[in-house]
Coordinates of C-alpha atoms in Angstrom, one line a residue:
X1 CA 166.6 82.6 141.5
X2 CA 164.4 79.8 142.4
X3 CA 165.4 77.9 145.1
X4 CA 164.2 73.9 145.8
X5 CA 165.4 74.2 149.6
X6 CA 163.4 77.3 150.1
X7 CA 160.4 76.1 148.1
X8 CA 160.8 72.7 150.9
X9 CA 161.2 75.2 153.8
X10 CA 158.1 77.5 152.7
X11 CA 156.4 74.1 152.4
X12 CA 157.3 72.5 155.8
X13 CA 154.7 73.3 158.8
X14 CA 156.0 75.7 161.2
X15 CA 157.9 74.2 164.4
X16 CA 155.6 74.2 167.5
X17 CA 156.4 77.1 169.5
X18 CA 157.5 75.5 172.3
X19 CA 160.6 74.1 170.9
X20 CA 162.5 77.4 171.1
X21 CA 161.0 78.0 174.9
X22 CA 163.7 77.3 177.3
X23 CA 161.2 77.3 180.2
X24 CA 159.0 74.8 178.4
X25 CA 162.0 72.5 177.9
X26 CA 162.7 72.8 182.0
X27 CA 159.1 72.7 183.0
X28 CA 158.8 69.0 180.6
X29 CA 162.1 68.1 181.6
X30 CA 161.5 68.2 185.5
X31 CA 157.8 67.1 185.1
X32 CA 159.4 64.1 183.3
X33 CA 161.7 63.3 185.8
X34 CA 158.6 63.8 188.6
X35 CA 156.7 61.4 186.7
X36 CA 159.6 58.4 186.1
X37 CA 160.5 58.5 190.1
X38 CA 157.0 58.3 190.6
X39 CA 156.6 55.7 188.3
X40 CA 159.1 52.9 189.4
X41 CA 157.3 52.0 193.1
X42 CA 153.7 51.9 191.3
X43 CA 155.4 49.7 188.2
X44 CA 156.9 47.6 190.8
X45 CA 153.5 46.9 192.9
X46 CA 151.6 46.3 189.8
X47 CA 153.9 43.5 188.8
X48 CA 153.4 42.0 191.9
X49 CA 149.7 42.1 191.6
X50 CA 149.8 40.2 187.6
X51 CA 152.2 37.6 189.6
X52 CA 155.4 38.7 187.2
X53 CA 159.0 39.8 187.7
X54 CA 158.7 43.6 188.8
X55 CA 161.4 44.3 185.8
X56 CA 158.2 43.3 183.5
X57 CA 156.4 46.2 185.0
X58 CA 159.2 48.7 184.8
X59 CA 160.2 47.5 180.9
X60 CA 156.3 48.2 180.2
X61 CA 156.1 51.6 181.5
X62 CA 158.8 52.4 179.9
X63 CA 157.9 51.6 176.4
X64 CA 154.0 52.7 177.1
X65 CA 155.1 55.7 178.0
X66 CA 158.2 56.6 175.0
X67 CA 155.7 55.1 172.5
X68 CA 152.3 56.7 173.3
X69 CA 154.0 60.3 173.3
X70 CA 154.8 59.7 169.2
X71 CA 151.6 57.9 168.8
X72 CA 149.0 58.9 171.3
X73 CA 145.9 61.4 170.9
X74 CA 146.6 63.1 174.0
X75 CA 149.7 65.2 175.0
X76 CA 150.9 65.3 178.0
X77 CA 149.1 62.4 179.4
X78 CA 151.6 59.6 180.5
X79 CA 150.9 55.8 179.9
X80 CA 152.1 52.8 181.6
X81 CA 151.6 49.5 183.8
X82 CA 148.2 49.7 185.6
X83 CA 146.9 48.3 188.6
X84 CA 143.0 47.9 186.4
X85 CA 145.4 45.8 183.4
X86 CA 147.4 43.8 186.0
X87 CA 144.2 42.9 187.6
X88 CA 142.6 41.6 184.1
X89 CA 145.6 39.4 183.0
X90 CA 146.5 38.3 186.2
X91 CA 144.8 35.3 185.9
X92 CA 145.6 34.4 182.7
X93 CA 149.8 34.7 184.1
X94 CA 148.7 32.6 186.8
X95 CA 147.2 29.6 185.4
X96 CA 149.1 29.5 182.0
X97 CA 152.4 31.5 182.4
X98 CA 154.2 34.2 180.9
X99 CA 154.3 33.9 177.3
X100 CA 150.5 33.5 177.8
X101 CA 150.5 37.1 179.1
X102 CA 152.6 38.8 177.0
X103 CA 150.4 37.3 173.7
X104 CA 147.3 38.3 175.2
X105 CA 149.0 42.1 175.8
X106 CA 149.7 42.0 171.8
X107 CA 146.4 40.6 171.4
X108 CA 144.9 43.4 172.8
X109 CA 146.8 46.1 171.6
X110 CA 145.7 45.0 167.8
X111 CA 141.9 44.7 169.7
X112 CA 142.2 48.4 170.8
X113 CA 143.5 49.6 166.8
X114 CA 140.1 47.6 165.4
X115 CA 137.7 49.6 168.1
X116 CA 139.8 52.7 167.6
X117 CA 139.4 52.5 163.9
X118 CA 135.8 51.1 164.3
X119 CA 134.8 55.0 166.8
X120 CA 135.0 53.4 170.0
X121 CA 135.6 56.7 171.2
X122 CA 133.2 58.3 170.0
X123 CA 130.9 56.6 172.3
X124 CA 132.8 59.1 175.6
X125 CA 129.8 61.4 174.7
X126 CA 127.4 59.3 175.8
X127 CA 129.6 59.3 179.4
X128 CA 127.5 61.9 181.4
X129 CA 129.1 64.1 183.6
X130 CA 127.9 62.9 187.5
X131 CA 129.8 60.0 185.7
X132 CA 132.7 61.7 185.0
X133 CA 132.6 63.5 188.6
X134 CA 132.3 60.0 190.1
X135 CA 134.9 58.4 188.0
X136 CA 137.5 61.4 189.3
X137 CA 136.7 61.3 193.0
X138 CA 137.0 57.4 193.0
X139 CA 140.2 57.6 191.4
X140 CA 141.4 60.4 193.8
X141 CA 140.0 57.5 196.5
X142 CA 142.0 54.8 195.3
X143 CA 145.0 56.5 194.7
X144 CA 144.9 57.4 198.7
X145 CA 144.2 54.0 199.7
X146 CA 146.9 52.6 197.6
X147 CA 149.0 54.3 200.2
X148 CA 148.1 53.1 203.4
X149 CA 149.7 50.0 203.3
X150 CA 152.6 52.0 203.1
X151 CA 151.4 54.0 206.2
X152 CA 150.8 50.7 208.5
X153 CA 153.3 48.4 210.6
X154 CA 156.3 50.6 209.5
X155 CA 158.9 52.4 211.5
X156 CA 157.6 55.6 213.8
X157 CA 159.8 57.6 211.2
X158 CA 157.6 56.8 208.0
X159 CA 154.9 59.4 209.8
X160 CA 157.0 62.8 210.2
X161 CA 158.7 62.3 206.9
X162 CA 155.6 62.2 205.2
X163 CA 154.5 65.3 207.1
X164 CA 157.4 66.8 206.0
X165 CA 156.6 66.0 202.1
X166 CA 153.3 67.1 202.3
X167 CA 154.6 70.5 204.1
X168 CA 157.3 70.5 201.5
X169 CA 154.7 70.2 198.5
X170 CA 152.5 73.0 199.4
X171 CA 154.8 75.3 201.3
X172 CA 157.7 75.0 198.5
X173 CA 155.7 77.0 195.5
X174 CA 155.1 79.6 197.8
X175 CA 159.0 80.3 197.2
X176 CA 159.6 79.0 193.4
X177 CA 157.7 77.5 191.1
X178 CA 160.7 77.0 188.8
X179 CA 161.8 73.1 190.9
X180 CA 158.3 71.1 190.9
X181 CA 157.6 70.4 194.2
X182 CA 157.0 67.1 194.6
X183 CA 160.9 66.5 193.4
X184 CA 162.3 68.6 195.9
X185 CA 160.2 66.7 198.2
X186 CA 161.6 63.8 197.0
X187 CA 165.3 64.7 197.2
X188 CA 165.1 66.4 200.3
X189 CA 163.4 63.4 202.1
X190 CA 165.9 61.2 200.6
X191 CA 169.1 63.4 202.0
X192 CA 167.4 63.5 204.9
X193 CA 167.1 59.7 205.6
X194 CA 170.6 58.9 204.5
X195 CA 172.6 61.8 205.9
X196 CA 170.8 60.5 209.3
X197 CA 170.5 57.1 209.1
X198 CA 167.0 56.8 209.5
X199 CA 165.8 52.8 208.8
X200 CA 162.4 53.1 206.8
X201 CA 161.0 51.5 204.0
X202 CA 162.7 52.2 200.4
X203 CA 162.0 51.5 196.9
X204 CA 164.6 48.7 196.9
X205 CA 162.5 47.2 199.5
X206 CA 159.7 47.0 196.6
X207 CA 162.0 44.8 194.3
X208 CA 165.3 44.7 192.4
X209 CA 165.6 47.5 189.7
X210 CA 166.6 46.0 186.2
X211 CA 170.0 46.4 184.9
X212 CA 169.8 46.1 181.2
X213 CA 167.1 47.2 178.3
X214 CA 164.3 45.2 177.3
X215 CA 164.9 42.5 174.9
X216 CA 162.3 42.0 171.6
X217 CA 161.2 38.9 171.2
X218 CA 157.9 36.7 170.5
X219 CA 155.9 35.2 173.3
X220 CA 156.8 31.9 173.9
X221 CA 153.3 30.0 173.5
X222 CA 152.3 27.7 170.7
X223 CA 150.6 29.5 168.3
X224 CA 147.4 27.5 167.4
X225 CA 143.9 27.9 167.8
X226 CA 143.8 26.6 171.3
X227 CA 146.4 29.3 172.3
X228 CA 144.1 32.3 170.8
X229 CA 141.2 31.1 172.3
X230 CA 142.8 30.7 175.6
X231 CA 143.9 34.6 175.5
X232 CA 141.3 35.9 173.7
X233 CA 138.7 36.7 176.3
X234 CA 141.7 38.5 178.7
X235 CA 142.7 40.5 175.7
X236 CA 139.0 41.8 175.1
X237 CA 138.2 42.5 178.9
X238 CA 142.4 44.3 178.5
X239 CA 141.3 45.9 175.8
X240 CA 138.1 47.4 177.1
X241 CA 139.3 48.5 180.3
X242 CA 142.8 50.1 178.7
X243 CA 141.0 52.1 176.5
X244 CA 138.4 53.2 178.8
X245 CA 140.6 54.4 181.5
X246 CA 142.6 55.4 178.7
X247 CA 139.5 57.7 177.4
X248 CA 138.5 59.4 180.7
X249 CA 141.7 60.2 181.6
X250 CA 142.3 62.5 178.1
X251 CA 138.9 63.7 178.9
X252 CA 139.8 65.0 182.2
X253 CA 143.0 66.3 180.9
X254 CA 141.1 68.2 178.2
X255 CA 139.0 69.9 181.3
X256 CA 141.9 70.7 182.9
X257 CA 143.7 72.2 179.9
X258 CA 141.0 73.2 178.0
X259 CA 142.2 71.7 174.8
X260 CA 141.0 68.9 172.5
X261 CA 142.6 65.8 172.2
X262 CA 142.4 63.1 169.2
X263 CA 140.6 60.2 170.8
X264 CA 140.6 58.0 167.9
X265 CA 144.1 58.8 167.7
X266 CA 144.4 58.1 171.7
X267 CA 142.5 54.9 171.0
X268 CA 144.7 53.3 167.9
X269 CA 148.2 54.8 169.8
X270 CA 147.2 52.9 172.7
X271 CA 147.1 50.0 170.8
X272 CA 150.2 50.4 169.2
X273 CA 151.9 50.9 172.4
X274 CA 150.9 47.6 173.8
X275 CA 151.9 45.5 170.3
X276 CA 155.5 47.2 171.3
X277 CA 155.3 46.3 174.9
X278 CA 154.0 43.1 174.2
X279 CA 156.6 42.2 171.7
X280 CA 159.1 43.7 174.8
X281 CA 158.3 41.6 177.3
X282 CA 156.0 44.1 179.3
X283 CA 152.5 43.5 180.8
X284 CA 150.9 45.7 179.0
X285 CA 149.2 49.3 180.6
X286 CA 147.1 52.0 179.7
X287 CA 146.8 55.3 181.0
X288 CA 147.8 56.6 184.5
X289 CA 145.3 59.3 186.3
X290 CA 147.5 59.7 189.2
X291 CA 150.8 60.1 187.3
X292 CA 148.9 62.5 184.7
X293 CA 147.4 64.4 187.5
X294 CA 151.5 64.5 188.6
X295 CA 152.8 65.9 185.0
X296 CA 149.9 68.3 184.0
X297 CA 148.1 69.2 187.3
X298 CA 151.0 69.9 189.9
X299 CA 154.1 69.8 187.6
X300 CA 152.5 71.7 184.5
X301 CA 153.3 69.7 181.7
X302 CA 151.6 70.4 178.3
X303 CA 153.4 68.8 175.7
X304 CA 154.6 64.8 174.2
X305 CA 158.2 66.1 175.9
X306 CA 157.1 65.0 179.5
X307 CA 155.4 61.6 178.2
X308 CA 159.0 60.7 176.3
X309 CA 161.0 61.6 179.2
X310 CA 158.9 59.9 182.0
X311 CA 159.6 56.9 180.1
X312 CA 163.4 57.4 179.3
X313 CA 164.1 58.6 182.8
X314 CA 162.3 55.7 184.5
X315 CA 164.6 53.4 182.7
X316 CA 168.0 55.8 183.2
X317 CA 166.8 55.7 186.5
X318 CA 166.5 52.2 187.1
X319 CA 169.5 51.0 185.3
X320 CA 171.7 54.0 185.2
X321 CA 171.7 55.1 189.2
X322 CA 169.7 52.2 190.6
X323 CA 171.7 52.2 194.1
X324 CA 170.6 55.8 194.1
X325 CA 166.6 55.1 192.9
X326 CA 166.9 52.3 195.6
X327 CA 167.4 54.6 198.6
X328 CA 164.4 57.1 197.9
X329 CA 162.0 56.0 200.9
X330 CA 158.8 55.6 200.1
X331 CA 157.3 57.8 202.4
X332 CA 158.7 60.7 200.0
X333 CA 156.4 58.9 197.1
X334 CA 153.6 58.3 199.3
X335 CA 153.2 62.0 200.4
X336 CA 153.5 62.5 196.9
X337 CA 150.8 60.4 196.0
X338 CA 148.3 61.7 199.0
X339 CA 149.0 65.2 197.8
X340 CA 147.6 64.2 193.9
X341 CA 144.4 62.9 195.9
X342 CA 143.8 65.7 196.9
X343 CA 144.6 67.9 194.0
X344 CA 142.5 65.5 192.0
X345 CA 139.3 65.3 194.0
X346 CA 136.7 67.2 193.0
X347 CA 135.7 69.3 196.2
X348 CA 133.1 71.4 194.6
X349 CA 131.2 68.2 193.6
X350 CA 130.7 67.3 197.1
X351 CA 130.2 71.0 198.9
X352 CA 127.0 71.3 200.7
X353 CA 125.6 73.9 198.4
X354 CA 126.6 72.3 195.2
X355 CA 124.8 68.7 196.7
X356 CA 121.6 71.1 198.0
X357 CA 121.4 72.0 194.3
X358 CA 121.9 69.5 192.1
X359 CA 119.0 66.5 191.3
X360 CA 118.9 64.0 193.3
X361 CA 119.4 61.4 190.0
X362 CA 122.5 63.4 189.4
X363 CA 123.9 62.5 193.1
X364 CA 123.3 59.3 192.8
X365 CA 124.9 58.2 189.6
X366 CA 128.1 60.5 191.1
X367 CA 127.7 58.2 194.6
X368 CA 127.1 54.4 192.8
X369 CA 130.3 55.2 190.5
X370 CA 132.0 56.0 193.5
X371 CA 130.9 53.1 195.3
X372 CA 131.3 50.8 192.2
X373 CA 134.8 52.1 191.8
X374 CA 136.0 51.5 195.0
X375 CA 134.1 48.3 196.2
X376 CA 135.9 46.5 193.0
X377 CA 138.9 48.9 192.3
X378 CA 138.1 48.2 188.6
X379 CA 137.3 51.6 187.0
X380 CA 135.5 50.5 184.0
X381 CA 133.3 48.5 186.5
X382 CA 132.3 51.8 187.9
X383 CA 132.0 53.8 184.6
X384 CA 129.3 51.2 182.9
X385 CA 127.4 51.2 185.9
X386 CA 127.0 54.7 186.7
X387 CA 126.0 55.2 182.7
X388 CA 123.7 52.8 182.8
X389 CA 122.0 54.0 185.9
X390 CA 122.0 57.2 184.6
X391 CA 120.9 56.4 181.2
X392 CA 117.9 54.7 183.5
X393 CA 117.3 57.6 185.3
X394 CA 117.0 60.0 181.9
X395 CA 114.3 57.6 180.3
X396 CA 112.1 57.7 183.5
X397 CA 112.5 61.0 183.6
X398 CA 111.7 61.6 180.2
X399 CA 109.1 58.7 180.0
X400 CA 107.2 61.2 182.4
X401 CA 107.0 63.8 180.0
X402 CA 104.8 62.3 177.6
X403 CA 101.4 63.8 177.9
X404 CA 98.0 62.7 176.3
X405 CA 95.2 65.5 176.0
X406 CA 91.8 64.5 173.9
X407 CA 89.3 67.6 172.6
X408 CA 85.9 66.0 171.4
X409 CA 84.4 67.4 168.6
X410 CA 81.2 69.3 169.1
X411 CA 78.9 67.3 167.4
X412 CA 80.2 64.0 168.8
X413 CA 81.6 62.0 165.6
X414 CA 85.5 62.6 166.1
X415 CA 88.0 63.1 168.7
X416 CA 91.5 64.4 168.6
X417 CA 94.1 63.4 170.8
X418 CA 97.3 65.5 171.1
X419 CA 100.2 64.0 172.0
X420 CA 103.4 65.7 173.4
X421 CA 106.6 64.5 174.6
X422 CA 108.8 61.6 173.5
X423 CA 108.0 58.6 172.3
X424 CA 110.6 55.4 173.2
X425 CA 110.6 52.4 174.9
X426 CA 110.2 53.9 178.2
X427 CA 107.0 56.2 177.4
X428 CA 105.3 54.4 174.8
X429 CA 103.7 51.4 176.6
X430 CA 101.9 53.9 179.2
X431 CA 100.4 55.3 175.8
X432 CA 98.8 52.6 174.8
X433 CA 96.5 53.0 178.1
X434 CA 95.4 56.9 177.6
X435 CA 92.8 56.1 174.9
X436 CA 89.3 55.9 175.7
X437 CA 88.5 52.8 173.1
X438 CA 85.3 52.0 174.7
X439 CA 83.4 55.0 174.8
X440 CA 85.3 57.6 171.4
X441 CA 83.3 58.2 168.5
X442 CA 83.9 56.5 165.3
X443 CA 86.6 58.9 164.0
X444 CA 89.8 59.1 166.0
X445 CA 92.5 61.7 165.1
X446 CA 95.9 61.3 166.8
X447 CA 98.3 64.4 166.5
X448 CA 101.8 63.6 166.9
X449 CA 103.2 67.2 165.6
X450 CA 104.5 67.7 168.9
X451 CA 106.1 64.8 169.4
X452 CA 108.8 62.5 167.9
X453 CA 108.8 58.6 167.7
X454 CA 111.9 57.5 168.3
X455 CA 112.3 53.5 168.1
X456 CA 110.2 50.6 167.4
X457 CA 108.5 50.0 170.7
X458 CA 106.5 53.5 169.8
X459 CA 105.6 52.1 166.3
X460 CA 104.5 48.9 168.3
X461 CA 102.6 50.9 170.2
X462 CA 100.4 53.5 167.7
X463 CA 99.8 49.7 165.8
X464 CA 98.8 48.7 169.2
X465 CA 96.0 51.6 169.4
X466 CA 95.0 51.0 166.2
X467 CA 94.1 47.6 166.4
X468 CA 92.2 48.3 169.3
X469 CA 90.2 51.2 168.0
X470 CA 89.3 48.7 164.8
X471 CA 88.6 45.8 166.6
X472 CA 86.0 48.1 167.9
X473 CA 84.9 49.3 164.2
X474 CA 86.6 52.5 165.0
X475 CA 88.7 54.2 162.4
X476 CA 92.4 55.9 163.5
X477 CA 94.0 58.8 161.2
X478 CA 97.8 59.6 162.6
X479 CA 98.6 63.3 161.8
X480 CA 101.7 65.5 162.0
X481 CA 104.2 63.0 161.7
X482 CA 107.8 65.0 161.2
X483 CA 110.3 63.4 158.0
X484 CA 112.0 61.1 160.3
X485 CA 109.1 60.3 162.7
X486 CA 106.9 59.2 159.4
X487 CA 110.6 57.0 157.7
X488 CA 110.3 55.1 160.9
X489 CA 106.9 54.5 161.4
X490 CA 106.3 53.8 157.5
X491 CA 108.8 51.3 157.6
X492 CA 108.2 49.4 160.7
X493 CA 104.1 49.8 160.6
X494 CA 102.5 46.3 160.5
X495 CA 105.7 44.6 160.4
X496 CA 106.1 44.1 164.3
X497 CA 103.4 41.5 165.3
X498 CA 104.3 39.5 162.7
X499 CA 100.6 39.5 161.1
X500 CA 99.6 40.9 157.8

């Protein structure tokens, strides 16, 4: 007999494997709550760097995070207030207020669904990968330097107890793999510090924990034209950085998992994520490299479970047991912190048999991105600028490769010149001077079968030749055009000087 529930059932996709894996569910579950301790010192200090409450930092990595694990591109990746977004709006908070920040964070969440929509992503190919190298080893940089304020003019104890994390973190999966490390780090340091009575620094120190759930609500700015062209450029620059940083970070995740990721999806979910944390009260975020590096690098989380439950923990945390989240000292978080540095630096990149071998372009695109990073702890900063160098570098390089031979013919009333290489806005200028205009014979032949012309500068530049060759009463024939080198140089052909 025919059945409509098993016709649904045969119908229904299968259940991701995972689900019925009771280690999965611990590993997520642990790397969750890893991520969402983790997560409260960093929300905290990057509210104090957009000038706002720190419970606006905490509300939006809480929603970033629950809403880009249903919506985002990326599993596994976790979301949330960033030190690169706080920077960006900053400004805007300090010279108009609040309600100016939170429209430019919904602002910019509806900016990053257009460029998602529009490919935006697709343009990560075009990231090379000293860039990529670079834009790794400054983040594993910053994230250590964002830790020694937390190392200077504090208590002598600070200094052994972070010892004692760091000994924790790599001696403990020696033992057991089954308890992430850095949360035994974290509990044991925290035991340790109250049993005793040691005075150090502690999360409460950072700022007081919210007690309640975020609120919905609309920004309270007047909504005219003055008001979206106030916020407009801060939600672009938001917009550009967030996904950016948003971007490399699922690239580097897809490296480190060797999986693909959705980045259009990545790109629109982030979006949506800051509309809802906008409309929340948050400041708006994007990804997070060093709490990533936390849930899929050292904690082994692979799935959306870990994203949800940073985000839900974070806020049980903070309003749930916040006398309890208030006593963790941050010298358990900071050792935490210094040990993703170093799991996230790339050590190969910088051996000196990987450095004696790779080109010498290559190095220093890697170096400037560092540099670039670092010197203006703006990552995007960094990105553009090592991408454009080495964009710079590729077009000298293959600017150098275009080559102009000439065979005479025998009885002196044509030459042929061969041409090989590419043809662009880098090589074809030098073209224009390998001709001999002066002294060839009336017939000039110029073979471009083993070549390819690329962009209008190389059209300008063959129309260039010719004129020269006729102003000389010289005729030019161009051979060996292939389909697309012939569409562009019969369409553009005469057109460029603006005389007919």
């Amino acid at each position: 007999m025919f059945s409509p529930l098993s016709a649904a059932s045969r119908l229904r996709p299968p259940a991701p494997a995972w689900l019925s894996d009771p280690k999965v569910w611990r590993t997520e579950a642990l790397a969750g709550l890893v991520v969402g301790l983790a997560l409260i010192p960093e929300a905290i200090s990057f509210s104090i760097i957009a000038g706002v409450d720190p419970a606006v930092g905490l509300f939006a990595s809480f929603t970033m995070a629950v809403t880009i694990s249903v919506v985002g591109g990326r599993r596994a990746m976790i979301s949330a207030a960033t030190g690169a977004v706080a920077l960006v709006i900053a400004p805007l908070n300090r010279e108009h207020g609040f309600g100016y920040l939170v429209a430019a964070v919904i602002l910019a969440g509806v900016l990053q669904i257009v460029l998602g929509a529009l490919g935006v992503a697709k343009l990560m190919r075009f990231v090379p990968r000293s860039v990529m190298v670079g834009f790794v080893n400054s983040l594993a940089i910053l994230i250590f330097l964002a830790q020694v304020p937390e190392l200077t003019d504090v208590p002598w104890a600070v200094y052994p107890l972070a010892a004692a994390g760091l000994a924790l973190m790599v001696l403990f999966p020696r033992i057991t793999k089954v308890v992430p490390a850095p949360l035994v780090s974290i509990v044991v340091l925290t035991v340790i510090t109250l049993a005793a009575g040691i005075a150090v620094p502690t999360v409460g120190d950072r700022g007081d924990l919210p007690s309640s759930l975020p609120v919905p609500g609309l920004p309270d700015v007047p909504f005219t034209l003055d008001t979206l062209t106030t916020i407009a450029p801060y939600a672009l620059a938001m917009a550009l950085v967030g996904l950016m940083e948003s971007l490399m970070t699922a690239q580097l995740v897809d490296e480190i998992t060797d999986t693909r990721s959705d980045k259009t999806r990545e790109s629109v979910g982030q979006g949506i994520a800051n509309i809802v944390t906008g409309f929340l009260g948050g400041m708006g975020g994007c990804a997070m490299i060093g709490q990533t590096m936390i849930n899929v690098k050292v904690s082994g989380a692979r799935t959306r479970l870990s994203t949800f439950l940073a985000g839900t923990f974070l806020m049980v945390l903070c309003v749930v047991f916040g006398p309890v989240v208030s006593d963790i000292p941050m010298a358990a978080l900071v050792a935490v912190m210094v040990m993703v540095s170093v799991a996230t630096f790339d050590w190969h990149s910088v051996a000196p048999r990987t450095l004696k071998r790779m080109p010498a372009g290559e190095i220093t695109v890697m170096v400037l991105t560092v540099v670039c990073v670092v010197a203006t702890h703006n990552l995007a900063i960094g990105v553009v600028v090592g991408s454009v160098t080495a964009v710079l570098i590729f077009a000298k390089r293959v600017a150098h490769a275009a080559d102009v031979t000439s065979v005479t013919d025998p009885d002196g009333t044509s030459v042929l010149y061969r041409v090989t290489g590419e043809l662009f806005f880098a090589s074809a200028n030098e073209l224009v001077t390998r001709f001999d205009y002066a002294d060839d014979p009336a017939e000039v032949v110029i073979d471009l079968s083993a070549t390819h012309v690329w962009d209008a500068s190389s059209v300008a530049a063959l129309d260039t030749i010719e004129a020269k060759y006729a102003q000389r009463g010289k005729n030019v024939r161009i051979t060996g055009l292939n389909e697309r080198s012939a569409r562009i140089h019969g369409t553009l052909s005469g057109e460029l000087t603006g005389s007919h």
